[in-house]
């Protein structure tokens, strides 16, 4: 079982990046998925979630700027990040959550993280 995140990099404020997280070894289509991020010296925080049915939710600090999506045929979840600011700098992690329940519950299945650096 593996989650492989990619797509991070250095971008100027106001720019965009698209992160990808490819999964293997799990029944992907039914799993809720999420992106988290961790800024230096801060706790990991939930950014966005998507259910197996495609319903999405976002943290207030990314609403209107980020879009989470999934392609079940490719076993991949994406995070399109627009209008980036320096506060979006951090390492972004994907997680395949636990099935069932009304809210997203992270599992032990984490990607390795991909670093996003936004220069102002």
XYZ file of C-alpha atoms in Angstrom:
120
model
C 0.000 0.000 0.000
C 1.474 3.294 -1.052
C 0.549 6.914 -1.648
C 2.951 8.893 -3.815
C 2.578 12.677 -3.782
C 4.130 14.961 -6.365
C 3.814 18.374 -7.970
C 5.276 20.653 -5.346
C 7.814 23.313 -6.109
C 8.677 26.985 -5.932
C 6.090 29.458 -7.186
C 5.588 33.190 -6.920
C 2.735 34.648 -4.944
C -0.402 34.723 -7.054
C 0.669 31.668 -9.005
C -0.745 28.169 -9.227
C 0.375 24.596 -8.662
C -1.302 21.248 -9.103
C -0.454 18.470 -6.695
C -1.061 14.806 -7.441
C -1.200 11.768 -5.196
C -1.202 8.334 -6.786
C -2.371 5.361 -4.751
C -1.574 1.704 -5.102
C -2.565 -1.337 -3.130
C -5.942 -0.049 -1.948
C -9.509 -0.134 -3.259
C -9.297 3.479 -4.265
C -12.743 4.368 -5.499
C -14.509 3.944 -2.161
C -11.945 5.675 0.007
C -12.394 9.233 1.167
C -9.252 11.210 0.469
C -7.716 14.349 1.842
C -4.881 16.795 1.540
C -3.170 18.143 4.638
C -0.342 20.604 4.967
C 2.290 21.392 7.540
C 4.126 24.675 7.678
C 7.532 24.838 9.371
C 7.115 24.830 13.126
C 3.365 24.326 12.947
C 0.968 21.430 13.297
C -0.389 19.544 10.341
C -3.749 20.943 9.240
C -6.534 19.634 7.053
C -6.826 21.444 3.723
C -9.489 19.619 1.703
C -11.384 16.334 1.534
C -13.254 14.411 -1.116
C -15.579 11.474 -0.545
C -15.822 8.344 -2.647
C -18.859 9.924 -4.284
C -17.011 13.117 -5.114
C -18.371 15.480 -2.462
C -15.769 18.000 -1.381
C -15.052 20.168 1.618
C -12.410 22.820 2.249
C -10.757 24.613 5.095
C -11.816 28.234 5.247
C -8.315 29.440 4.461
C -8.365 27.798 0.991
C -12.019 28.139 0.004
C -12.384 29.695 -3.410
C -8.695 29.124 -4.225
C -8.056 25.373 -4.040
C -9.912 22.535 -5.754
C -9.665 18.881 -4.775
C -10.596 16.249 -7.335
C -10.082 12.572 -7.982
C -9.699 10.270 -10.957
C -10.678 6.765 -9.871
C -9.487 5.274 -13.152
C -5.978 6.535 -12.371
C -6.159 5.978 -8.598
C -5.125 9.593 -8.192
C -6.293 12.554 -6.153
C -5.384 16.103 -7.122
C -5.172 19.479 -5.453
C -5.324 22.477 -7.759
C -3.967 25.471 -5.879
C -4.580 28.974 -7.230
C -3.855 32.484 -5.972
C -1.103 31.158 -3.756
C 0.292 33.268 -0.945
C 3.333 32.873 1.266
C 1.054 31.461 3.959
C 0.425 28.452 1.728
C 4.086 27.446 2.054
C 4.542 24.030 3.585
C 4.720 20.318 2.976
C 1.524 18.886 1.555
C 0.451 15.350 2.393
C -2.307 13.164 1.015
C -4.223 10.687 3.142
C -6.594 7.865 2.332
C -9.172 8.107 5.079
C -11.198 5.510 6.899
C -14.447 4.449 5.249
C -17.761 5.089 6.958
C -18.728 7.962 9.196
C -20.025 11.408 8.359
C -16.731 13.238 8.705
C -13.275 12.548 7.362
C -11.145 10.382 9.643
C -7.519 10.009 8.592
C -5.954 6.584 8.443
C -2.306 5.618 8.729
C -2.004 5.804 4.930
C 0.002 8.958 4.262
C 1.892 10.048 1.205
C 5.497 11.108 1.690
C 4.726 14.807 1.292
C 5.560 17.306 -1.394
C 7.042 20.708 -0.578
C 5.347 23.873 -1.764
C 7.226 27.144 -1.416
C 5.517 30.409 -2.290
C 7.779 33.404 -2.666
C 6.391 36.861 -2.018
